[in-house]
């Protein structure tokens, strides 16, 4: 009976879990913001679908060694989406952040948060939240480009439009997943000792 009560109790999120989520969310968002700053150069906008998931895989995989309860990854994805929304990236990022966080959470839970393969897959799925930053280029495109034109000028918008044609939408979505997987593998290599201590195989 006491064992069942302990297991039930430990399945709930506590203050320590929320602190862990906050710490890794800050680390993740700082790295993303560093690469996002390159957006002032139009060619780097589509490349965020490559670099952000690749680099983001490092803090995410380290987070995985601490995230042993359902809901932690969902909250992290939601929190990242809300932060980016507040920073002016539109409402899509908040919605997609929640969805990708939830799907990644469910994926890892299916392996009881102990499967390395599922953790790496979850990294790829989670990384797709970054596509939310690119959604305004494809949904509500005219209004978004008009807004950018007011801030950065016509030349910037014309150049950016050439780098972000509508047909790139599915390619960029796939890129966030693929490079998220690669980011997971990179994070695994860098954080190998942490995974061994956490018992993730």
PDB file of C-alpha atoms in Angstrom:
ATOM      1  CA  UNK A   1       0.000   0.000   0.000  1.00  0.00           C
ATOM      2  CA  UNK A   2       2.730   2.469   0.982  1.00  0.00           C
ATOM      3  CA  UNK A   3       4.608   1.713  -2.238  1.00  0.00           C
ATOM      4  CA  UNK A   4       1.518   2.524  -4.301  1.00  0.00           C
ATOM      5  CA  UNK A   5       1.003   5.774  -2.380  1.00  0.00           C
ATOM      6  CA  UNK A   6       4.660   6.743  -2.950  1.00  0.00           C
ATOM      7  CA  UNK A   7       4.456   6.026  -6.678  1.00  0.00           C
ATOM      8  CA  UNK A   8       1.238   8.003  -6.945  1.00  0.00           C
ATOM      9  CA  UNK A   9       2.758  10.885  -5.017  1.00  0.00           C
ATOM     10  CA  UNK A  10       5.935  11.000  -7.092  1.00  0.00           C
ATOM     11  CA  UNK A  11       3.923  11.088 -10.326  1.00  0.00           C
ATOM     12  CA  UNK A  12       2.767  14.605  -9.477  1.00  0.00           C
ATOM     13  CA  UNK A  13       4.828  17.647 -10.374  1.00  0.00           C
ATOM     14  CA  UNK A  14       6.438  19.419  -7.448  1.00  0.00           C
ATOM     15  CA  UNK A  15       8.301  22.645  -6.885  1.00  0.00           C
ATOM     16  CA  UNK A  16      11.632  21.066  -7.833  1.00  0.00           C
ATOM     17  CA  UNK A  17      10.168  19.907 -11.151  1.00  0.00           C
ATOM     18  CA  UNK A  18       8.862  23.389 -11.937  1.00  0.00           C
ATOM     19  CA  UNK A  19      12.248  24.900 -11.134  1.00  0.00           C
ATOM     20  CA  UNK A  20      13.882  22.377 -13.484  1.00  0.00           C
ATOM     21  CA  UNK A  21      11.437  23.324 -16.238  1.00  0.00           C
ATOM     22  CA  UNK A  22      12.146  27.019 -15.670  1.00  0.00           C
ATOM     23  CA  UNK A  23      15.920  26.626 -15.733  1.00  0.00           C
ATOM     24  CA  UNK A  24      16.040  24.598 -18.941  1.00  0.00           C
ATOM     25  CA  UNK A  25      13.427  26.790 -20.610  1.00  0.00           C
ATOM     26  CA  UNK A  26      15.611  29.834 -19.953  1.00  0.00           C
ATOM     27  CA  UNK A  27      18.698  28.067 -21.305  1.00  0.00           C
ATOM     28  CA  UNK A  28      16.760  26.934 -24.380  1.00  0.00           C
ATOM     29  CA  UNK A  29      15.246  30.347 -25.108  1.00  0.00           C
ATOM     30  CA  UNK A  30      18.584  32.137 -24.689  1.00  0.00           C
ATOM     31  CA  UNK A  31      20.185  29.858 -27.285  1.00  0.00           C
ATOM     32  CA  UNK A  32      17.224  30.304 -29.657  1.00  0.00           C
ATOM     33  CA  UNK A  33      17.295  34.078 -29.232  1.00  0.00           C
ATOM     34  CA  UNK A  34      20.998  34.157 -30.060  1.00  0.00           C
ATOM     35  CA  UNK A  35      20.363  32.480 -33.402  1.00  0.00           C
ATOM     36  CA  UNK A  36      17.100  34.360 -33.904  1.00  0.00           C
ATOM     37  CA  UNK A  37      19.039  37.615 -33.804  1.00  0.00           C
ATOM     38  CA  UNK A  38      20.538  36.597 -37.146  1.00  0.00           C
ATOM     39  CA  UNK A  39      17.072  37.215 -38.610  1.00  0.00           C
ATOM     40  CA  UNK A  40      18.194  40.722 -39.448  1.00  0.00           C
ATOM     41  CA  UNK A  41      19.939  39.006 -42.362  1.00  0.00           C
ATOM     42  CA  UNK A  42      17.145  37.570 -44.600  1.00  0.00           C
ATOM     43  CA  UNK A  43      19.008  34.412 -45.669  1.00  0.00           C
ATOM     44  CA  UNK A  44      19.237  33.275 -42.046  1.00  0.00           C
ATOM     45  CA  UNK A  45      15.455  33.215 -41.534  1.00  0.00           C
ATOM     46  CA  UNK A  46      14.868  29.842 -43.281  1.00  0.00           C
ATOM     47  CA  UNK A  47      18.109  28.526 -41.782  1.00  0.00           C
ATOM     48  CA  UNK A  48      16.635  28.864 -38.287  1.00  0.00           C
ATOM     49  CA  UNK A  49      14.779  25.636 -39.126  1.00  0.00           C
ATOM     50  CA  UNK A  50      18.223  24.004 -39.224  1.00  0.00           C
ATOM     51  CA  UNK A  51      20.325  25.709 -36.572  1.00  0.00           C
ATOM     52  CA  UNK A  52      17.719  26.164 -33.824  1.00  0.00           C
ATOM     53  CA  UNK A  53      16.650  22.478 -33.641  1.00  0.00           C
ATOM     54  CA  UNK A  54      20.267  21.351 -33.964  1.00  0.00           C
ATOM     55  CA  UNK A  55      21.544  23.523 -31.118  1.00  0.00           C
ATOM     56  CA  UNK A  56      18.336  23.207 -29.116  1.00  0.00           C
ATOM     57  CA  UNK A  57      18.859  19.452 -28.958  1.00  0.00           C
ATOM     58  CA  UNK A  58      21.660  19.922 -26.426  1.00  0.00           C
ATOM     59  CA  UNK A  59      19.658  21.577 -23.615  1.00  0.00           C
ATOM     60  CA  UNK A  60      16.597  19.458 -24.457  1.00  0.00           C
ATOM     61  CA  UNK A  61      18.456  16.171 -24.109  1.00  0.00           C
ATOM     62  CA  UNK A  62      20.001  17.356 -20.854  1.00  0.00           C
ATOM     63  CA  UNK A  63      16.488  18.298 -19.710  1.00  0.00           C
ATOM     64  CA  UNK A  64      15.342  14.769 -20.561  1.00  0.00           C
ATOM     65  CA  UNK A  65      17.660  13.378 -17.877  1.00  0.00           C
ATOM     66  CA  UNK A  66      15.660  15.377 -15.318  1.00  0.00           C
ATOM     67  CA  UNK A  67      12.169  15.177 -16.835  1.00  0.00           C
ATOM     68  CA  UNK A  68      10.823  11.897 -15.488  1.00  0.00           C
ATOM     69  CA  UNK A  69       7.213  12.945 -14.976  1.00  0.00           C
ATOM     70  CA  UNK A  70       4.423  13.451 -17.470  1.00  0.00           C
ATOM     71  CA  UNK A  71       3.682  17.113 -18.005  1.00  0.00           C
ATOM     72  CA  UNK A  72       7.182  18.509 -17.640  1.00  0.00           C
ATOM     73  CA  UNK A  73       7.926  18.558 -21.372  1.00  0.00           C
ATOM     74  CA  UNK A  74       4.405  19.779 -22.145  1.00  0.00           C
ATOM     75  CA  UNK A  75       4.857  22.706 -19.775  1.00  0.00           C
ATOM     76  CA  UNK A  76       8.261  23.509 -21.234  1.00  0.00           C
ATOM     77  CA  UNK A  77       6.897  23.594 -24.786  1.00  0.00           C
ATOM     78  CA  UNK A  78       3.961  25.741 -23.682  1.00  0.00           C
ATOM     79  CA  UNK A  79       6.228  28.104 -21.774  1.00  0.00           C
ATOM     80  CA  UNK A  80       8.575  28.548 -24.732  1.00  0.00           C
ATOM     81  CA  UNK A  81       5.605  29.246 -26.997  1.00  0.00           C
ATOM     82  CA  UNK A  82       4.184  31.855 -24.626  1.00  0.00           C
ATOM     83  CA  UNK A  83       7.557  33.577 -24.283  1.00  0.00           C
ATOM     84  CA  UNK A  84       7.956  33.792 -28.057  1.00  0.00           C
ATOM     85  CA  UNK A  85       4.376  35.051 -28.374  1.00  0.00           C
ATOM     86  CA  UNK A  86       5.109  37.822 -25.887  1.00  0.00           C
ATOM     87  CA  UNK A  87       8.241  38.637 -27.887  1.00  0.00           C
ATOM     88  CA  UNK A  88       6.018  39.299 -30.892  1.00  0.00           C
ATOM     89  CA  UNK A  89       6.246  36.045 -32.864  1.00  0.00           C
ATOM     90  CA  UNK A  90       2.470  35.611 -33.203  1.00  0.00           C
ATOM     91  CA  UNK A  91      -0.046  33.250 -31.626  1.00  0.00           C
ATOM     92  CA  UNK A  92       0.868  30.223 -33.773  1.00  0.00           C
ATOM     93  CA  UNK A  93       4.052  29.652 -31.797  1.00  0.00           C
ATOM     94  CA  UNK A  94       2.107  29.383 -28.526  1.00  0.00           C
ATOM     95  CA  UNK A  95      -0.278  26.771 -29.978  1.00  0.00           C
ATOM     96  CA  UNK A  96       2.443  24.753 -31.700  1.00  0.00           C
ATOM     97  CA  UNK A  97       4.676  24.910 -28.622  1.00  0.00           C
ATOM     98  CA  UNK A  98       1.946  23.297 -26.547  1.00  0.00           C
ATOM     99  CA  UNK A  99       1.195  20.604 -29.153  1.00  0.00           C
ATOM    100  CA  UNK A 100       4.796  19.586 -29.807  1.00  0.00           C
ATOM    101  CA  UNK A 101       5.546  19.577 -26.081  1.00  0.00           C
ATOM    102  CA  UNK A 102       2.560  17.320 -25.431  1.00  0.00           C
ATOM    103  CA  UNK A 103       3.419  14.928 -28.269  1.00  0.00           C
ATOM    104  CA  UNK A 104       7.054  14.716 -27.119  1.00  0.00           C
ATOM    105  CA  UNK A 105       5.857  14.084 -23.567  1.00  0.00           C
ATOM    106  CA  UNK A 106       3.560  11.267 -24.680  1.00  0.00           C
ATOM    107  CA  UNK A 107       6.359   9.770 -26.762  1.00  0.00           C
ATOM    108  CA  UNK A 108       8.766   9.610 -23.826  1.00  0.00           C
ATOM    109  CA  UNK A 109       6.083   8.358 -21.460  1.00  0.00           C
ATOM    110  CA  UNK A 110       5.457   5.399 -23.780  1.00  0.00           C
ATOM    111  CA  UNK A 111       8.996   4.312 -22.903  1.00  0.00           C
ATOM    112  CA  UNK A 112       8.588   5.198 -19.214  1.00  0.00           C
ATOM    113  CA  UNK A 113      11.115   8.020 -19.727  1.00  0.00           C
ATOM    114  CA  UNK A 114      13.908   5.435 -19.925  1.00  0.00           C
ATOM    115  CA  UNK A 115      14.271   4.889 -23.688  1.00  0.00           C
ATOM    116  CA  UNK A 116      17.104   6.676 -25.459  1.00  0.00           C
ATOM    117  CA  UNK A 117      15.554   6.096 -28.890  1.00  0.00           C
ATOM    118  CA  UNK A 118      12.249   7.577 -27.803  1.00  0.00           C
ATOM    119  CA  UNK A 119      14.029  10.496 -26.145  1.00  0.00           C
ATOM    120  CA  UNK A 120      15.796  11.323 -29.407  1.00  0.00           C
ATOM    121  CA  UNK A 121      12.521  10.944 -31.326  1.00  0.00           C
ATOM    122  CA  UNK A 122      10.881  13.230 -28.778  1.00  0.00           C
ATOM    123  CA  UNK A 123      13.651  15.765 -29.372  1.00  0.00           C
ATOM    124  CA  UNK A 124      12.786  15.816 -33.071  1.00  0.00           C
ATOM    125  CA  UNK A 125       9.082  16.194 -32.341  1.00  0.00           C
ATOM    126  CA  UNK A 126       9.643  18.862 -29.703  1.00  0.00           C
ATOM    127  CA  UNK A 127      11.932  20.817 -32.036  1.00  0.00           C
ATOM    128  CA  UNK A 128       9.066  21.303 -34.468  1.00  0.00           C
ATOM    129  CA  UNK A 129       7.799  24.027 -32.134  1.00  0.00           C
ATOM    130  CA  UNK A 130      10.343  26.308 -33.840  1.00  0.00           C
ATOM    131  CA  UNK A 131       8.261  26.131 -37.024  1.00  0.00           C
ATOM    132  CA  UNK A 132       5.721  28.287 -35.200  1.00  0.00           C
ATOM    133  CA  UNK A 133       8.167  31.176 -35.591  1.00  0.00           C
ATOM    134  CA  UNK A 134       7.977  30.723 -39.359  1.00  0.00           C
ATOM    135  CA  UNK A 135       4.200  30.268 -39.633  1.00  0.00           C
ATOM    136  CA  UNK A 136       3.452  33.990 -40.171  1.00  0.00           C
ATOM    137  CA  UNK A 137       5.388  33.789 -43.439  1.00  0.00           C
ATOM    138  CA  UNK A 138       2.828  31.296 -44.759  1.00  0.00           C
ATOM    139  CA  UNK A 139      -0.412  31.988 -42.867  1.00  0.00           C
ATOM    140  CA  UNK A 140      -1.485  35.623 -42.971  1.00  0.00           C
ATOM    141  CA  UNK A 141       1.583  36.266 -45.113  1.00  0.00           C
ATOM    142  CA  UNK A 142       0.435  39.570 -46.643  1.00  0.00           C
ATOM    143  CA  UNK A 143      -0.256  41.289 -43.335  1.00  0.00           C
ATOM    144  CA  UNK A 144       2.947  39.973 -41.773  1.00  0.00           C
ATOM    145  CA  UNK A 145       5.135  41.128 -44.672  1.00  0.00           C
ATOM    146  CA  UNK A 146       3.448  44.522 -44.599  1.00  0.00           C
ATOM    147  CA  UNK A 147       4.320  44.796 -40.916  1.00  0.00           C
ATOM    148  CA  UNK A 148       7.942  43.846 -41.630  1.00  0.00           C
ATOM    149  CA  UNK A 149       8.082  46.391 -44.421  1.00  0.00           C
ATOM    150  CA  UNK A 150       7.146  49.171 -42.010  1.00  0.00           C
ATOM    151  CA  UNK A 151       9.965  48.177 -39.684  1.00  0.00           C
ATOM    152  CA  UNK A 152      12.722  47.071 -42.060  1.00  0.00           C
ATOM    153  CA  UNK A 153      11.903  48.536 -45.459  1.00  0.00           C
ATOM    154  CA  UNK A 154      10.870  47.279 -48.876  1.00  0.00           C
ATOM    155  CA  UNK A 155      14.250  45.864 -49.901  1.00  0.00           C
ATOM    156  CA  UNK A 156      14.423  43.668 -46.806  1.00  0.00           C
ATOM    157  CA  UNK A 157      10.910  42.301 -47.384  1.00  0.00           C
ATOM    158  CA  UNK A 158      11.484  41.634 -51.084  1.00  0.00           C
ATOM    159  CA  UNK A 159      14.690  39.748 -50.335  1.00  0.00           C
ATOM    160  CA  UNK A 160      13.043  37.806 -47.538  1.00  0.00           C
ATOM    161  CA  UNK A 161      10.066  36.896 -49.751  1.00  0.00           C
ATOM    162  CA  UNK A 162      12.463  35.430 -52.296  1.00  0.00           C
ATOM    163  CA  UNK A 163      14.038  33.225 -49.608  1.00  0.00           C
ATOM    164  CA  UNK A 164      10.665  32.197 -48.145  1.00  0.00           C
ATOM    165  CA  UNK A 165       8.348  31.181 -51.025  1.00  0.00           C
ATOM    166  CA  UNK A 166       5.119  29.397 -50.107  1.00  0.00           C
ATOM    167  CA  UNK A 167       6.368  26.039 -51.405  1.00  0.00           C
ATOM    168  CA  UNK A 168       9.038  25.999 -48.687  1.00  0.00           C
ATOM    169  CA  UNK A 169       6.464  25.566 -45.910  1.00  0.00           C
ATOM    170  CA  UNK A 170       6.466  21.722 -45.786  1.00  0.00           C
ATOM    171  CA  UNK A 171      10.238  21.579 -46.316  1.00  0.00           C
ATOM    172  CA  UNK A 172      10.896  23.830 -43.340  1.00  0.00           C
ATOM    173  CA  UNK A 173       8.509  21.828 -41.173  1.00  0.00           C
ATOM    174  CA  UNK A 174      10.323  18.614 -42.075  1.00  0.00           C
ATOM    175  CA  UNK A 175      13.676  20.323 -41.499  1.00  0.00           C
ATOM    176  CA  UNK A 176      12.785  21.207 -37.900  1.00  0.00           C
ATOM    177  CA  UNK A 177      12.040  17.541 -37.238  1.00  0.00           C
ATOM    178  CA  UNK A 178      15.072  16.089 -39.019  1.00  0.00           C
ATOM    179  CA  UNK A 179      17.551  18.516 -37.493  1.00  0.00           C
ATOM    180  CA  UNK A 180      15.805  18.079 -34.160  1.00  0.00           C
ATOM    181  CA  UNK A 181      16.693  14.383 -34.383  1.00  0.00           C
ATOM    182  CA  UNK A 182      20.272  15.302 -35.236  1.00  0.00           C
ATOM    183  CA  UNK A 183      20.247  17.748 -32.344  1.00  0.00           C
ATOM    184  CA  UNK A 184      19.086  14.916 -30.108  1.00  0.00           C
ATOM    185  CA  UNK A 185      21.989  12.754 -31.232  1.00  0.00           C
ATOM    186  CA  UNK A 186      24.387  15.645 -30.656  1.00  0.00           C
ATOM    187  CA  UNK A 187      22.904  16.274 -27.224  1.00  0.00           C
ATOM    188  CA  UNK A 188      23.179  12.582 -26.393  1.00  0.00           C
ATOM    189  CA  UNK A 189      26.871  12.538 -27.286  1.00  0.00           C
ATOM    190  CA  UNK A 190      27.592  15.643 -25.236  1.00  0.00           C
ATOM    191  CA  UNK A 191      25.488  14.576 -22.223  1.00  0.00           C
ATOM    192  CA  UNK A 192      26.338  10.860 -22.280  1.00  0.00           C
ATOM    193  CA  UNK A 193      27.442  10.733 -18.642  1.00  0.00           C
ATOM    194  CA  UNK A 194      24.220  12.396 -17.506  1.00  0.00           C
ATOM    195  CA  UNK A 195      22.164   9.775 -19.341  1.00  0.00           C
ATOM    196  CA  UNK A 196      24.115   6.963 -17.737  1.00  0.00           C
ATOM    197  CA  UNK A 197      23.500   8.394 -14.278  1.00  0.00           C
ATOM    198  CA  UNK A 198      19.800   8.885 -15.082  1.00  0.00           C
ATOM    199  CA  UNK A 199      19.503   5.253 -16.240  1.00  0.00           C
ATOM    200  CA  UNK A 200      18.335   6.145 -19.758  1.00  0.00           C
ATOM    201  CA  UNK A 201      19.380   3.464 -22.227  1.00  0.00           C
TER     202      UNK A 201
END
